[in-house]
């Protein structure tokens, strides 16, 4: 996401103190969940945008940025509409990343679509629209920060169900957003790595369950 000149009008700001906290979900062995990453290769994924390096290492997708280039995206070849997505990621102080859902590609290396952000604790947990309207649902960073495991694995559970999008971070719901008809109803799922200084992001246990 772009940090400069974030719009403030029309942003949904959530009172997180009223949102319930649940234990992170473990889907191992559950029916209905389909792995999107086989743990060994990038089969089923395609890189778009910038020239960051994505590779499968020790059961994780590792993305390494290249300074002074555009944003990079590693995206599914398939489109997805209504679903629950489970993904684990590592956070460090310099990271600027995100998970794209229901996203499309535009000219100029832009991936447009919903993005649950991954960054320092100020932005992790928000819902952003990459290449579009900016922040759609903001958070109180003081309430989110205790749920971010810096330097460790974190879990997102992202639900896209019709106009409704929810984000859970390590079992803590950060966003419950209802769209107004301007967002896409389907698209690719992507792993973003932002332009800027050299940084690295890791993703693993990427699974999806389709909703009726």
mmCIF file of C-alpha atoms in Angstrom:
data_model
loop_
_atom_site.group_PDB
_atom_site.id
_atom_site.type_symbol
_atom_site.label_atom_id
_atom_site.label_comp_id
_atom_site.label_asym_id
_atom_site.label_seq_id
_atom_site.Cartn_x
_atom_site.Cartn_y
_atom_site.Cartn_z
ATOM 1 C CA UNK A 1 0.000 0.000 0.000
ATOM 2 C CA UNK A 2 1.029 3.632 -0.468
ATOM 3 C CA UNK A 3 1.825 5.461 2.737
ATOM 4 C CA UNK A 4 1.773 9.067 1.477
ATOM 5 C CA UNK A 5 -1.450 11.043 1.271
ATOM 6 C CA UNK A 6 -3.816 8.412 2.631
ATOM 7 C CA UNK A 7 -7.443 9.516 2.223
ATOM 8 C CA UNK A 8 -9.362 10.066 5.440
ATOM 9 C CA UNK A 9 -12.889 10.670 4.156
ATOM 10 C CA UNK A 10 -15.081 7.617 3.761
ATOM 11 C CA UNK A 11 -12.825 5.379 5.871
ATOM 12 C CA UNK A 12 -14.529 2.838 8.056
ATOM 13 C CA UNK A 13 -12.878 2.983 11.493
ATOM 14 C CA UNK A 14 -13.573 0.004 13.740
ATOM 15 C CA UNK A 15 -13.974 0.029 17.493
ATOM 16 C CA UNK A 16 -11.916 -3.079 18.073
ATOM 17 C CA UNK A 17 -12.525 -3.208 21.790
ATOM 18 C CA UNK A 18 -15.972 -4.570 20.980
ATOM 19 C CA UNK A 19 -14.681 -7.315 18.679
ATOM 20 C CA UNK A 20 -14.380 -10.788 20.107
ATOM 21 C CA UNK A 21 -11.056 -12.592 20.322
ATOM 22 C CA UNK A 22 -10.939 -16.248 19.329
ATOM 23 C CA UNK A 23 -8.181 -18.824 19.218
ATOM 24 C CA UNK A 24 -6.301 -19.023 15.904
ATOM 25 C CA UNK A 25 -7.717 -21.716 13.656
ATOM 26 C CA UNK A 26 -5.880 -24.914 12.767
ATOM 27 C CA UNK A 27 -7.364 -26.524 9.641
ATOM 28 C CA UNK A 28 -5.054 -29.543 9.529
ATOM 29 C CA UNK A 29 -7.059 -32.529 8.335
ATOM 30 C CA UNK A 30 -10.335 -30.628 7.972
ATOM 31 C CA UNK A 31 -12.461 -31.337 4.920
ATOM 32 C CA UNK A 32 -13.212 -28.619 2.397
ATOM 33 C CA UNK A 33 -9.823 -26.872 2.623
ATOM 34 C CA UNK A 34 -7.613 -26.811 -0.490
ATOM 35 C CA UNK A 35 -3.891 -25.971 -0.267
ATOM 36 C CA UNK A 36 -2.799 -23.208 -2.647
ATOM 37 C CA UNK A 37 0.893 -23.857 -1.969
ATOM 38 C CA UNK A 38 2.388 -27.346 -2.094
ATOM 39 C CA UNK A 39 5.304 -26.404 0.158
ATOM 40 C CA UNK A 40 7.889 -27.266 -2.500
ATOM 41 C CA UNK A 41 7.296 -25.194 -5.633
ATOM 42 C CA UNK A 42 5.415 -22.212 -7.028
ATOM 43 C CA UNK A 43 3.122 -24.387 -9.133
ATOM 44 C CA UNK A 44 -0.213 -22.640 -9.648
ATOM 45 C CA UNK A 45 1.285 -19.198 -9.076
ATOM 46 C CA UNK A 46 2.525 -16.518 -11.487
ATOM 47 C CA UNK A 47 4.525 -13.370 -10.792
ATOM 48 C CA UNK A 48 3.226 -9.984 -11.947
ATOM 49 C CA UNK A 49 4.461 -6.427 -11.550
ATOM 50 C CA UNK A 50 7.984 -5.847 -10.268
ATOM 51 C CA UNK A 51 11.090 -7.998 -10.187
ATOM 52 C CA UNK A 52 11.161 -9.203 -6.567
ATOM 53 C CA UNK A 53 12.386 -12.768 -6.167
ATOM 54 C CA UNK A 54 9.861 -15.376 -5.008
ATOM 55 C CA UNK A 55 10.945 -18.937 -4.217
ATOM 56 C CA UNK A 56 9.874 -21.957 -2.195
ATOM 57 C CA UNK A 57 12.246 -22.465 0.762
ATOM 58 C CA UNK A 58 11.749 -24.882 3.681
ATOM 59 C CA UNK A 59 7.992 -25.138 3.248
ATOM 60 C CA UNK A 60 7.413 -21.386 2.801
ATOM 61 C CA UNK A 61 7.133 -18.900 -0.048
ATOM 62 C CA UNK A 62 9.937 -16.392 0.444
ATOM 63 C CA UNK A 63 9.760 -13.036 -1.304
ATOM 64 C CA UNK A 64 12.843 -10.823 -1.465
ATOM 65 C CA UNK A 65 12.474 -7.295 -2.803
ATOM 66 C CA UNK A 66 14.744 -5.498 -5.232
ATOM 67 C CA UNK A 67 15.251 -1.829 -4.211
ATOM 68 C CA UNK A 68 14.121 0.976 -6.519
ATOM 69 C CA UNK A 69 11.673 -1.149 -8.505
ATOM 70 C CA UNK A 70 7.870 -1.337 -8.607
ATOM 71 C CA UNK A 71 5.609 -3.365 -6.333
ATOM 72 C CA UNK A 72 5.718 -7.109 -6.987
ATOM 73 C CA UNK A 73 2.910 -9.670 -6.749
ATOM 74 C CA UNK A 74 2.935 -13.460 -6.761
ATOM 75 C CA UNK A 75 -0.595 -14.454 -7.718
ATOM 76 C CA UNK A 76 -2.734 -17.507 -8.217
ATOM 77 C CA UNK A 77 -3.486 -18.535 -11.762
ATOM 78 C CA UNK A 78 -7.127 -19.133 -10.797
ATOM 79 C CA UNK A 79 -9.795 -16.617 -9.845
ATOM 80 C CA UNK A 80 -11.708 -16.902 -6.577
ATOM 81 C CA UNK A 81 -14.950 -15.277 -5.500
ATOM 82 C CA UNK A 82 -16.513 -16.217 -2.143
ATOM 83 C CA UNK A 83 -14.126 -18.028 0.188
ATOM 84 C CA UNK A 84 -12.298 -18.280 3.481
ATOM 85 C CA UNK A 85 -8.527 -17.916 3.090
ATOM 86 C CA UNK A 86 -6.007 -19.035 5.704
ATOM 87 C CA UNK A 87 -2.403 -17.836 5.397
ATOM 88 C CA UNK A 88 0.511 -17.519 7.800
ATOM 89 C CA UNK A 89 3.206 -14.855 7.441
ATOM 90 C CA UNK A 90 6.209 -13.464 9.272
ATOM 91 C CA UNK A 91 6.456 -9.841 10.371
ATOM 92 C CA UNK A 92 9.536 -7.724 10.988
ATOM 93 C CA UNK A 93 10.014 -4.009 11.563
ATOM 94 C CA UNK A 94 10.889 -3.156 7.950
ATOM 95 C CA UNK A 95 8.207 -5.209 6.209
ATOM 96 C CA UNK A 96 5.678 -3.676 3.808
ATOM 97 C CA UNK A 97 3.530 -6.364 2.267
ATOM 98 C CA UNK A 98 -0.023 -7.627 2.006
ATOM 99 C CA UNK A 99 -2.378 -10.338 0.780
ATOM 100 C CA UNK A 100 -4.378 -9.464 -2.322
ATOM 101 C CA UNK A 101 -7.889 -10.914 -2.669
ATOM 102 C CA UNK A 102 -10.399 -10.500 -5.500
ATOM 103 C CA UNK A 103 -7.729 -8.587 -7.424
ATOM 104 C CA UNK A 104 -7.125 -7.732 -11.095
ATOM 105 C CA UNK A 105 -4.137 -6.383 -12.982
ATOM 106 C CA UNK A 106 -3.957 -2.938 -14.576
ATOM 107 C CA UNK A 107 -1.315 -1.411 -16.860
ATOM 108 C CA UNK A 108 1.715 0.048 -15.150
ATOM 109 C CA UNK A 109 2.468 -2.879 -12.827
ATOM 110 C CA UNK A 110 -0.576 -2.188 -10.649
ATOM 111 C CA UNK A 111 -2.551 -4.955 -9.000
ATOM 112 C CA UNK A 112 -5.942 -3.472 -8.117
ATOM 113 C CA UNK A 113 -8.051 -5.026 -5.400
ATOM 114 C CA UNK A 114 -8.664 -5.645 -1.753
ATOM 115 C CA UNK A 115 -5.551 -6.009 0.393
ATOM 116 C CA UNK A 116 -5.396 -7.037 4.054
ATOM 117 C CA UNK A 117 -2.175 -5.211 4.853
ATOM 118 C CA UNK A 118 0.989 -6.588 6.426
ATOM 119 C CA UNK A 119 3.424 -4.022 7.760
ATOM 120 C CA UNK A 120 4.508 -2.563 11.050
ATOM 121 C CA UNK A 121 1.785 -2.741 13.685
ATOM 122 C CA UNK A 122 0.224 0.551 12.498
ATOM 123 C CA UNK A 123 -1.014 -0.999 9.256
ATOM 124 C CA UNK A 124 -1.263 -4.723 9.889
ATOM 125 C CA UNK A 125 -4.926 -5.691 10.033
ATOM 126 C CA UNK A 126 -6.377 -2.869 7.927
ATOM 127 C CA UNK A 127 -8.286 -3.383 4.687
ATOM 128 C CA UNK A 128 -6.750 -1.416 1.819
ATOM 129 C CA UNK A 129 -7.660 -1.246 -1.851
ATOM 130 C CA UNK A 130 -4.439 -1.443 -3.829
ATOM 131 C CA UNK A 131 -4.560 0.710 -6.956
ATOM 132 C CA UNK A 132 -7.944 2.079 -5.927
ATOM 133 C CA UNK A 133 -9.678 3.806 -3.030
ATOM 134 C CA UNK A 134 -6.953 3.478 -0.391
ATOM 135 C CA UNK A 135 -7.875 2.526 3.169
ATOM 136 C CA UNK A 136 -11.382 1.045 3.278
ATOM 137 C CA UNK A 137 -11.371 -0.067 6.921
ATOM 138 C CA UNK A 138 -8.858 1.296 9.415
ATOM 139 C CA UNK A 139 -7.887 0.033 12.868
ATOM 140 C CA UNK A 140 -6.729 1.412 16.189
ATOM 141 C CA UNK A 141 -3.032 0.445 16.138
ATOM 142 C CA UNK A 142 -2.809 0.404 19.928
ATOM 143 C CA UNK A 143 -5.420 -2.334 20.043
ATOM 144 C CA UNK A 144 -3.941 -4.345 17.180
ATOM 145 C CA UNK A 145 -0.293 -4.163 18.280
ATOM 146 C CA UNK A 146 -0.623 -6.722 21.138
ATOM 147 C CA UNK A 147 -1.836 -9.290 18.587
ATOM 148 C CA UNK A 148 1.111 -8.878 16.191
ATOM 149 C CA UNK A 149 3.974 -11.318 16.732
ATOM 150 C CA UNK A 150 6.982 -9.411 15.413
ATOM 151 C CA UNK A 151 9.678 -11.735 14.103
ATOM 152 C CA UNK A 152 7.369 -14.754 14.385
ATOM 153 C CA UNK A 153 4.619 -16.451 12.400
ATOM 154 C CA UNK A 154 1.238 -14.736 12.315
ATOM 155 C CA UNK A 155 -2.068 -15.985 10.945
ATOM 156 C CA UNK A 156 -4.634 -14.249 8.759
ATOM 157 C CA UNK A 157 -8.085 -15.713 8.205
ATOM 158 C CA UNK A 158 -9.720 -13.629 5.458
ATOM 159 C CA UNK A 159 -13.367 -14.189 4.567
ATOM 160 C CA UNK A 160 -14.899 -12.814 1.368
ATOM 161 C CA UNK A 161 -18.646 -13.528 1.290
ATOM 162 C CA UNK A 162 -20.641 -11.409 -1.126
ATOM 163 C CA UNK A 163 -20.105 -7.752 -0.157
ATOM 164 C CA UNK A 164 -18.740 -8.709 3.260
ATOM 165 C CA UNK A 165 -15.018 -8.999 4.030
ATOM 166 C CA UNK A 166 -13.620 -9.884 7.460
ATOM 167 C CA UNK A 167 -10.017 -10.129 8.618
ATOM 168 C CA UNK A 168 -8.849 -12.076 11.660
ATOM 169 C CA UNK A 169 -5.280 -11.670 12.893
ATOM 170 C CA UNK A 170 -4.165 -14.494 15.191
ATOM 171 C CA UNK A 171 -7.805 -15.042 16.132
ATOM 172 C CA UNK A 172 -8.523 -11.329 16.686
ATOM 173 C CA UNK A 173 -10.998 -9.731 14.312
ATOM 174 C CA UNK A 174 -9.611 -6.458 13.003
ATOM 175 C CA UNK A 175 -12.056 -5.692 10.188
ATOM 176 C CA UNK A 176 -15.685 -6.387 9.373
ATOM 177 C CA UNK A 177 -16.356 -4.508 6.162
ATOM 178 C CA UNK A 178 -19.403 -4.377 3.902
ATOM 179 C CA UNK A 179 -18.773 -3.101 0.400
ATOM 180 C CA UNK A 180 -20.921 -0.685 -1.547
ATOM 181 C CA UNK A 181 -20.787 -2.399 -4.930
ATOM 182 C CA UNK A 182 -17.566 -0.753 -6.151
ATOM 183 C CA UNK A 183 -15.303 -3.719 -5.393
ATOM 184 C CA UNK A 184 -14.750 -6.819 -7.502
ATOM 185 C CA UNK A 185 -16.700 -9.971 -6.699
ATOM 186 C CA UNK A 186 -13.858 -12.275 -7.789
ATOM 187 C CA UNK A 187 -10.206 -12.175 -8.741
ATOM 188 C CA UNK A 188 -6.778 -13.585 -8.027
ATOM 189 C CA UNK A 189 -5.176 -14.087 -4.634
ATOM 190 C CA UNK A 190 -1.753 -12.495 -4.407
ATOM 191 C CA UNK A 191 1.238 -12.058 -2.127
ATOM 192 C CA UNK A 192 2.509 -8.485 -2.385
ATOM 193 C CA UNK A 193 5.990 -7.164 -1.762
ATOM 194 C CA UNK A 194 6.138 -3.372 -1.745
ATOM 195 C CA UNK A 195 8.727 -1.253 -3.472
ATOM 196 C CA UNK A 196 11.265 0.475 -1.248
ATOM 197 C CA UNK A 197 14.285 -0.695 0.747
ATOM 198 C CA UNK A 198 15.334 -4.325 0.605
ATOM 199 C CA UNK A 199 13.004 -6.530 2.641
ATOM 200 C CA UNK A 200 11.905 -10.142 2.911
ATOM 201 C CA UNK A 201 8.524 -11.734 3.574
ATOM 202 C CA UNK A 202 7.590 -15.351 4.227
ATOM 203 C CA UNK A 203 4.227 -17.069 3.717
ATOM 204 C CA UNK A 204 3.174 -20.632 4.492
ATOM 205 C CA UNK A 205 0.110 -22.836 5.118
ATOM 206 C CA UNK A 206 -1.918 -21.068 2.411
ATOM 207 C CA UNK A 207 -5.306 -22.790 2.215
ATOM 208 C CA UNK A 208 -8.723 -21.851 0.850
ATOM 209 C CA UNK A 209 -12.267 -23.050 1.440
ATOM 210 C CA UNK A 210 -14.902 -22.077 -1.097
ATOM 211 C CA UNK A 211 -18.207 -20.705 0.178
ATOM 212 C CA UNK A 212 -21.536 -21.562 -1.462
#
